[in-house]
mmCIF file of N, CA, C and O in Angstrom:
data_model
loop_
_atom_site.group_PDB
_atom_site.id
_atom_site.type_symbol
_atom_site.label_atom_id
_atom_site.label_comp_id
_atom_site.label_asym_id
_atom_site.label_seq_id
_atom_site.Cartn_x
_atom_site.Cartn_y
_atom_site.Cartn_z
ATOM 1 N N UNK A 207 0.851 -1.186 0.000
ATOM 2 C CA UNK A 207 0.000 0.000 0.000
ATOM 3 C C UNK A 207 0.892 1.243 0.000
ATOM 4 O O UNK A 207 1.796 1.360 0.826
ATOM 5 N N UNK A 208 0.657 2.174 -0.912
ATOM 6 C CA UNK A 208 1.497 3.381 -0.959
ATOM 7 C C UNK A 208 1.264 4.268 0.261
ATOM 8 O O UNK A 208 0.162 4.318 0.802
ATOM 9 N N UNK A 209 2.321 4.918 0.674
ATOM 10 C CA UNK A 209 2.207 5.812 1.817
ATOM 11 C C UNK A 209 1.617 7.151 1.385
ATOM 12 O O UNK A 209 1.779 7.582 0.253
ATOM 13 N N UNK A 210 0.945 7.794 2.295
ATOM 14 C CA UNK A 210 0.351 9.102 2.030
ATOM 15 C C UNK A 210 1.414 10.156 2.294
ATOM 16 O O UNK A 210 2.025 10.188 3.352
ATOM 17 N N UNK A 211 1.651 10.999 1.300
ATOM 18 C CA UNK A 211 2.652 12.054 1.464
ATOM 19 C C UNK A 211 1.967 13.409 1.453
ATOM 20 O O UNK A 211 0.877 13.567 0.914
ATOM 21 N N UNK A 212 2.637 14.359 2.032
ATOM 22 C CA UNK A 212 2.114 15.723 2.040
ATOM 23 C C UNK A 212 2.277 16.342 0.662
ATOM 24 O O UNK A 212 3.241 16.058 -0.047
ATOM 25 N N UNK A 213 1.346 17.192 0.295
ATOM 26 C CA UNK A 213 1.473 17.921 -0.956
ATOM 27 C C UNK A 213 2.574 18.955 -0.787
ATOM 28 O O UNK A 213 2.620 19.677 0.194
ATOM 29 N N UNK A 214 3.470 19.001 -1.771
ATOM 30 C CA UNK A 214 4.567 19.955 -1.719
ATOM 31 C C UNK A 214 4.130 21.237 -2.400
ATOM 32 O O UNK A 214 3.464 21.212 -3.428
ATOM 33 N N UNK A 215 4.518 22.344 -1.827
ATOM 34 C CA UNK A 215 4.198 23.649 -2.399
ATOM 35 C C UNK A 215 5.466 24.276 -2.948
ATOM 36 O O UNK A 215 6.553 24.045 -2.443
ATOM 37 N N UNK A 216 5.283 25.068 -3.963
ATOM 38 C CA UNK A 216 6.417 25.743 -4.583
ATOM 39 C C UNK A 216 7.059 26.684 -3.561
ATOM 40 O O UNK A 216 6.393 27.548 -2.987
ATOM 41 N N UNK A 217 8.347 26.504 -3.357
ATOM 42 C CA UNK A 217 9.101 27.323 -2.400
ATOM 43 C C UNK A 217 9.022 28.795 -2.769
ATOM 44 O O UNK A 217 8.870 29.653 -1.909
ATOM 45 N N UNK A 218 9.114 29.101 -4.056
ATOM 46 C CA UNK A 218 9.169 30.486 -4.510
ATOM 47 C C UNK A 218 7.790 31.142 -4.475
ATOM 48 O O UNK A 218 7.679 32.312 -4.133
ATOM 49 N N UNK A 219 6.747 30.406 -4.834
ATOM 50 C CA UNK A 219 5.381 30.951 -4.765
ATOM 51 C C UNK A 219 4.970 31.157 -3.308
ATOM 52 O O UNK A 219 4.375 32.171 -2.957
ATOM 53 N N UNK A 220 5.289 30.185 -2.455
ATOM 54 C CA UNK A 220 4.912 30.246 -1.047
ATOM 55 C C UNK A 220 5.564 31.423 -0.336
ATOM 56 O O UNK A 220 4.934 32.112 0.460
ATOM 57 N N UNK A 221 6.835 31.685 -0.643
ATOM 58 C CA UNK A 221 7.571 32.788 -0.017
ATOM 59 C C UNK A 221 7.504 34.082 -0.818
ATOM 60 O O UNK A 221 8.174 35.050 -0.480
ATOM 61 N N UNK A 222 6.703 34.097 -1.891
ATOM 62 C CA UNK A 222 6.491 35.273 -2.739
ATOM 63 C C UNK A 222 7.812 35.847 -3.262
ATOM 64 O O UNK A 222 8.050 37.050 -3.217
ATOM 65 N N UNK A 223 8.659 34.940 -3.765
ATOM 66 C CA UNK A 223 9.933 35.340 -4.364
ATOM 67 C C UNK A 223 9.727 35.415 -5.872
ATOM 68 O O UNK A 223 9.436 34.415 -6.518
ATOM 69 N N UNK A 224 9.834 36.612 -6.437
ATOM 70 C CA UNK A 224 9.616 36.794 -7.868
ATOM 71 C C UNK A 224 10.885 36.578 -8.669
ATOM 72 O O UNK A 224 10.863 35.956 -9.720
ATOM 73 N N UNK A 225 11.993 37.093 -8.195
ATOM 74 C CA UNK A 225 13.255 36.992 -8.919
ATOM 75 C C UNK A 225 14.169 35.991 -8.226
ATOM 76 O O UNK A 225 14.463 36.129 -7.033
ATOM 77 N N UNK A 226 14.624 35.014 -8.983
ATOM 78 C CA UNK A 226 15.599 34.057 -8.463
ATOM 79 C C UNK A 226 16.964 34.564 -8.905
ATOM 80 O O UNK A 226 17.221 34.694 -10.101
ATOM 81 N N UNK A 227 17.829 34.847 -7.942
ATOM 82 C CA UNK A 227 19.123 35.448 -8.250
ATOM 83 C C UNK A 227 20.214 34.382 -8.246
ATOM 84 O O UNK A 227 20.265 33.539 -7.341
ATOM 85 N N UNK A 228 21.083 34.404 -9.241
ATOM 86 C CA UNK A 228 22.158 33.419 -9.324
ATOM 87 C C UNK A 228 23.230 33.634 -8.264
ATOM 88 O O UNK A 228 24.053 32.762 -8.014
ATOM 89 N N UNK A 229 23.216 34.783 -7.603
ATOM 90 C CA UNK A 229 24.178 35.059 -6.531
ATOM 91 C C UNK A 229 23.718 34.517 -5.179
ATOM 92 O O UNK A 229 24.497 34.467 -4.237
ATOM 93 N N UNK A 230 22.451 34.120 -5.073
ATOM 94 C CA UNK A 230 21.897 33.587 -3.823
ATOM 95 C C UNK A 230 22.192 32.086 -3.742
ATOM 96 O O UNK A 230 21.339 31.237 -3.982
ATOM 97 N N UNK A 231 23.421 31.759 -3.386
ATOM 98 C CA UNK A 231 23.906 30.387 -3.410
ATOM 99 C C UNK A 231 23.203 29.513 -2.374
ATOM 100 O O UNK A 231 22.911 28.346 -2.642
ATOM 101 N N UNK A 232 22.895 30.043 -1.206
ATOM 102 C CA UNK A 232 22.246 29.251 -0.157
ATOM 103 C C UNK A 232 20.887 28.731 -0.606
ATOM 104 O O UNK A 232 20.536 27.585 -0.343
ATOM 105 N N UNK A 233 20.123 29.550 -1.298
ATOM 106 C CA UNK A 233 18.825 29.112 -1.805
ATOM 107 C C UNK A 233 18.998 28.102 -2.933
ATOM 108 O O UNK A 233 18.283 27.098 -2.983
ATOM 109 N N UNK A 234 19.937 28.330 -3.814
ATOM 110 C CA UNK A 234 20.146 27.434 -4.947
ATOM 111 C C UNK A 234 20.613 26.056 -4.497
ATOM 112 O O UNK A 234 20.261 25.048 -5.106
ATOM 113 N N UNK A 235 21.386 25.982 -3.416
ATOM 114 C CA UNK A 235 21.887 24.699 -2.936
ATOM 115 C C UNK A 235 20.774 23.801 -2.409
ATOM 116 O O UNK A 235 20.942 22.589 -2.360
ATOM 117 N N UNK A 236 19.624 24.364 -2.071
ATOM 118 C CA UNK A 236 18.478 23.557 -1.643
ATOM 119 C C UNK A 236 17.928 22.726 -2.792
ATOM 120 O O UNK A 236 17.278 21.711 -2.571
ATOM 121 N N UNK A 237 18.177 23.156 -4.014
ATOM 122 C CA UNK A 237 17.619 22.506 -5.195
ATOM 123 C C UNK A 237 18.679 21.769 -6.002
ATOM 124 O O UNK A 237 18.505 21.520 -7.191
ATOM 125 N N UNK A 238 19.781 21.415 -5.337
ATOM 126 C CA UNK A 238 20.854 20.649 -5.960
ATOM 127 C C UNK A 238 21.084 19.401 -5.121
ATOM 128 O O UNK A 238 21.123 19.467 -3.889
ATOM 129 N N UNK A 239 21.230 18.245 -5.789
ATOM 130 C CA UNK A 239 21.440 16.984 -5.078
ATOM 131 C C UNK A 239 22.862 16.900 -4.529
ATOM 132 O O UNK A 239 23.688 17.790 -4.776
ATOM 133 N N UNK A 240 23.161 15.822 -3.838
ATOM 134 C CA UNK A 240 24.501 15.642 -3.276
ATOM 135 C C UNK A 240 25.551 15.437 -4.361
ATOM 136 O O UNK A 240 26.739 15.604 -4.116
ATOM 137 N N UNK A 241 25.109 15.102 -5.573
ATOM 138 C CA UNK A 241 26.026 14.952 -6.702
ATOM 139 C C UNK A 241 26.061 16.208 -7.573
ATOM 140 O O UNK A 241 26.532 16.168 -8.700
ATOM 141 N N UNK A 242 25.524 17.302 -7.083
ATOM 142 C CA UNK A 242 25.489 18.606 -7.756
ATOM 143 C C UNK A 242 24.594 18.606 -8.982
ATOM 144 O O UNK A 242 24.808 19.364 -9.916
ATOM 145 N N UNK A 243 23.578 17.741 -8.994
ATOM 146 C CA UNK A 243 22.613 17.713 -10.095
ATOM 147 C C UNK A 243 21.383 18.520 -9.690
ATOM 148 O O UNK A 243 21.040 18.602 -8.510
ATOM 149 N N UNK A 244 20.715 19.098 -10.662
ATOM 150 C CA UNK A 244 19.494 19.865 -10.403
ATOM 151 C C UNK A 244 18.381 18.889 -10.023
ATOM 152 O O UNK A 244 18.143 17.909 -10.725
ATOM 153 N N UNK A 245 17.728 19.154 -8.906
ATOM 154 C CA UNK A 245 16.679 18.275 -8.393
ATOM 155 C C UNK A 245 15.422 18.436 -9.236
ATOM 156 O O UNK A 245 15.070 19.544 -9.657
ATOM 157 N N UNK A 246 14.714 17.341 -9.465
ATOM 158 C CA UNK A 246 13.513 17.372 -10.294
ATOM 159 C C UNK A 246 12.359 18.076 -9.581
ATOM 160 O O UNK A 246 12.360 18.227 -8.356
ATOM 161 N N UNK A 247 11.373 18.472 -10.348
ATOM 162 C CA UNK A 247 10.183 19.131 -9.801
ATOM 163 C C UNK A 247 9.450 18.212 -8.841
ATOM 164 O O UNK A 247 8.920 18.631 -7.826
ATOM 165 N N UNK A 248 9.391 16.955 -9.186
ATOM 166 C CA UNK A 248 8.665 15.982 -8.371
ATOM 167 C C UNK A 248 9.263 15.881 -6.964
ATOM 168 O O UNK A 248 8.550 15.733 -5.987
ATOM 169 N N UNK A 249 10.570 15.988 -6.881
ATOM 170 C CA UNK A 249 11.244 15.874 -5.585
ATOM 171 C C UNK A 249 11.260 17.196 -4.816
ATOM 172 O O UNK A 249 11.111 17.225 -3.606
ATOM 173 N N UNK A 250 11.426 18.297 -5.535
ATOM 174 C CA UNK A 250 11.547 19.589 -4.862
ATOM 175 C C UNK A 250 10.201 20.259 -4.596
ATOM 176 O O UNK A 250 10.079 21.059 -3.681
ATOM 177 N N UNK A 251 9.195 19.975 -5.429
ATOM 178 C CA UNK A 251 7.884 20.582 -5.242
ATOM 179 C C UNK A 251 7.739 21.958 -5.863
ATOM 180 O O UNK A 251 6.764 22.648 -5.614
ATOM 181 N N UNK A 252 8.687 22.353 -6.692
ATOM 182 C CA UNK A 252 8.662 23.671 -7.323
ATOM 183 C C UNK A 252 7.724 23.633 -8.536
ATOM 184 O O UNK A 252 7.647 22.625 -9.237
ATOM 185 N N UNK A 253 7.014 24.720 -8.791
ATOM 186 C CA UNK A 253 6.090 24.777 -9.935
ATOM 187 C C UNK A 253 6.876 24.861 -11.248
ATOM 188 O O UNK A 253 8.081 25.101 -11.260
ATOM 189 N N UNK A 254 6.180 24.674 -12.365
ATOM 190 C CA UNK A 254 6.810 24.634 -13.682
ATOM 191 C C UNK A 254 7.548 25.928 -13.999
ATOM 192 O O UNK A 254 8.705 25.914 -14.450
ATOM 193 N N UNK A 255 6.884 27.037 -13.768
ATOM 194 C CA UNK A 255 7.472 28.348 -14.082
ATOM 195 C C UNK A 255 8.781 28.561 -13.337
ATOM 196 O O UNK A 255 9.795 28.954 -13.925
ATOM 197 N N UNK A 256 8.773 28.264 -12.050
ATOM 198 C CA UNK A 256 9.973 28.491 -11.253
ATOM 199 C C UNK A 256 11.039 27.418 -11.492
ATOM 200 O O UNK A 256 12.226 27.693 -11.344
ATOM 201 N N UNK A 257 10.648 26.197 -11.859
ATOM 202 C CA UNK A 257 11.633 25.159 -12.149
ATOM 203 C C UNK A 257 12.458 25.531 -13.379
ATOM 204 O O UNK A 257 13.669 25.345 -13.398
ATOM 205 N N UNK A 258 11.807 26.079 -14.390
ATOM 206 C CA UNK A 258 12.527 26.514 -15.593
ATOM 207 C C UNK A 258 13.508 27.632 -15.271
ATOM 208 O O UNK A 258 14.664 27.626 -15.698
ATOM 209 N N UNK A 259 13.043 28.606 -14.508
ATOM 210 C CA UNK A 259 13.903 29.728 -14.114
ATOM 211 C C UNK A 259 15.037 29.243 -13.210
ATOM 212 O O UNK A 259 16.182 29.681 -13.337
ATOM 213 N N UNK A 260 14.713 28.322 -12.302
ATOM 214 C CA UNK A 260 15.701 27.774 -11.378
ATOM 215 C C UNK A 260 16.819 27.054 -12.130
ATOM 216 O O UNK A 260 18.000 27.252 -11.826
ATOM 217 N N UNK A 261 16.473 26.252 -13.114
ATOM 218 C CA UNK A 261 17.480 25.544 -13.909
ATOM 219 C C UNK A 261 18.393 26.524 -14.639
ATOM 220 O O UNK A 261 19.616 26.348 -14.670
ATOM 221 N N UNK A 262 17.794 27.560 -15.199
ATOM 222 C CA UNK A 262 18.568 28.583 -15.911
ATOM 223 C C UNK A 262 19.536 29.289 -14.965
ATOM 224 O O UNK A 262 20.710 29.501 -15.292
ATOM 225 N N UNK A 263 19.064 29.625 -13.772
ATOM 226 C CA UNK A 263 19.885 30.351 -12.792
ATOM 227 C C UNK A 263 20.997 29.460 -12.245
ATOM 228 O O UNK A 263 22.129 29.916 -12.057
ATOM 229 N N UNK A 264 20.705 28.182 -12.007
ATOM 230 C CA UNK A 264 21.733 27.259 -11.515
ATOM 231 C C UNK A 264 22.829 27.093 -12.565
ATOM 232 O O UNK A 264 24.019 27.092 -12.248
ATOM 233 N N UNK A 265 22.442 26.977 -13.832
ATOM 234 C CA UNK A 265 23.427 26.851 -14.896
ATOM 235 C C UNK A 265 24.281 28.112 -15.002
ATOM 236 O O UNK A 265 25.493 28.040 -15.242
ATOM 237 N N UNK A 266 23.677 29.266 -14.803
ATOM 238 C CA UNK A 266 24.423 30.527 -14.826
ATOM 239 C C UNK A 266 25.411 30.581 -13.658
ATOM 240 O O UNK A 266 26.561 31.005 -13.821
ATOM 241 N N UNK A 267 24.973 30.159 -12.472
ATOM 242 C CA UNK A 267 25.859 30.161 -11.305
ATOM 243 C C UNK A 267 27.015 29.184 -11.493
ATOM 244 O O UNK A 267 28.136 29.456 -11.065
ATOM 245 N N UNK A 268 26.759 28.060 -12.152
ATOM 246 C CA UNK A 268 27.835 27.114 -12.445
ATOM 247 C C UNK A 268 28.850 27.747 -13.400
ATOM 248 O O UNK A 268 30.058 27.610 -13.201
ATOM 249 N N UNK A 269 28.356 28.419 -14.417
ATOM 250 C CA UNK A 269 29.240 29.051 -15.395
ATOM 251 C C UNK A 269 30.101 30.128 -14.745
ATOM 252 O O UNK A 269 31.264 30.313 -15.107
ATOM 253 N N UNK A 270 29.539 30.837 -13.768
ATOM 254 C CA UNK A 270 30.279 31.883 -13.063
ATOM 255 C C UNK A 270 31.144 31.319 -11.933
ATOM 256 O O UNK A 270 31.726 32.059 -11.153
ATOM 257 N N UNK A 271 31.206 29.985 -11.814
ATOM 258 C CA UNK A 271 32.014 29.262 -10.819
ATOM 259 C C UNK A 271 31.550 29.520 -9.387
ATOM 260 O O UNK A 271 32.335 29.477 -8.455
ATOM 261 N N UNK A 272 30.254 29.778 -9.202
ATOM 262 C CA UNK A 272 29.706 29.929 -7.858
ATOM 263 C C UNK A 272 29.180 28.595 -7.329
ATOM 264 O O UNK A 272 29.135 28.381 -6.111
ATOM 265 N N UNK A 273 28.801 27.722 -8.235
ATOM 266 C CA UNK A 273 28.358 26.362 -7.898
ATOM 267 C C UNK A 273 29.203 25.376 -8.701
ATOM 268 O O UNK A 273 29.607 25.674 -9.816
ATOM 269 N N UNK A 274 29.410 24.176 -8.149
ATOM 270 C CA UNK A 274 30.194 23.181 -8.895
ATOM 271 C C UNK A 274 29.353 22.490 -9.966
ATOM 272 O O UNK A 274 28.140 22.370 -9.841
ATOM 273 N N UNK A 275 30.016 22.027 -11.018
ATOM 274 C CA UNK A 275 29.337 21.218 -12.028
ATOM 275 C C UNK A 275 29.150 19.799 -11.488
ATOM 276 O O UNK A 275 28.119 19.184 -11.691
ATOM 277 N N UNK A 276 30.177 19.269 -10.809
ATOM 278 C CA UNK A 276 30.117 17.947 -10.178
ATOM 279 C C UNK A 276 30.831 18.023 -8.833
ATOM 280 O O UNK A 276 31.715 18.860 -8.634
ATOM 281 N N UNK A 277 30.440 17.132 -7.928
ATOM 282 C CA UNK A 277 31.139 17.059 -6.644
ATOM 283 C C UNK A 277 32.079 15.884 -6.672
ATOM 284 O O UNK A 277 31.796 14.859 -7.273
ATOM 285 N N UNK A 278 33.196 16.034 -6.025
ATOM 286 C CA UNK A 278 34.201 14.950 -6.018
ATOM 287 C C UNK A 278 33.980 14.016 -4.871
ATOM 288 O O UNK A 278 33.496 14.308 -3.864
#
């Protein structure tokens, strides 16, 4: 029998965050796995609009060397 889980709410909608900044590393690290991969919507609970923006911002932070591409 499957377990009942709580419905996840979008972190950005819930906290009324309109702009996701690539310099806000602490927030971005919440949406990165232990292997430095971008966490899926299903696992993080982020809505479609913010997941697209989040992926773009994480990739920008990686390019600027603020986040790692892979963890060793």
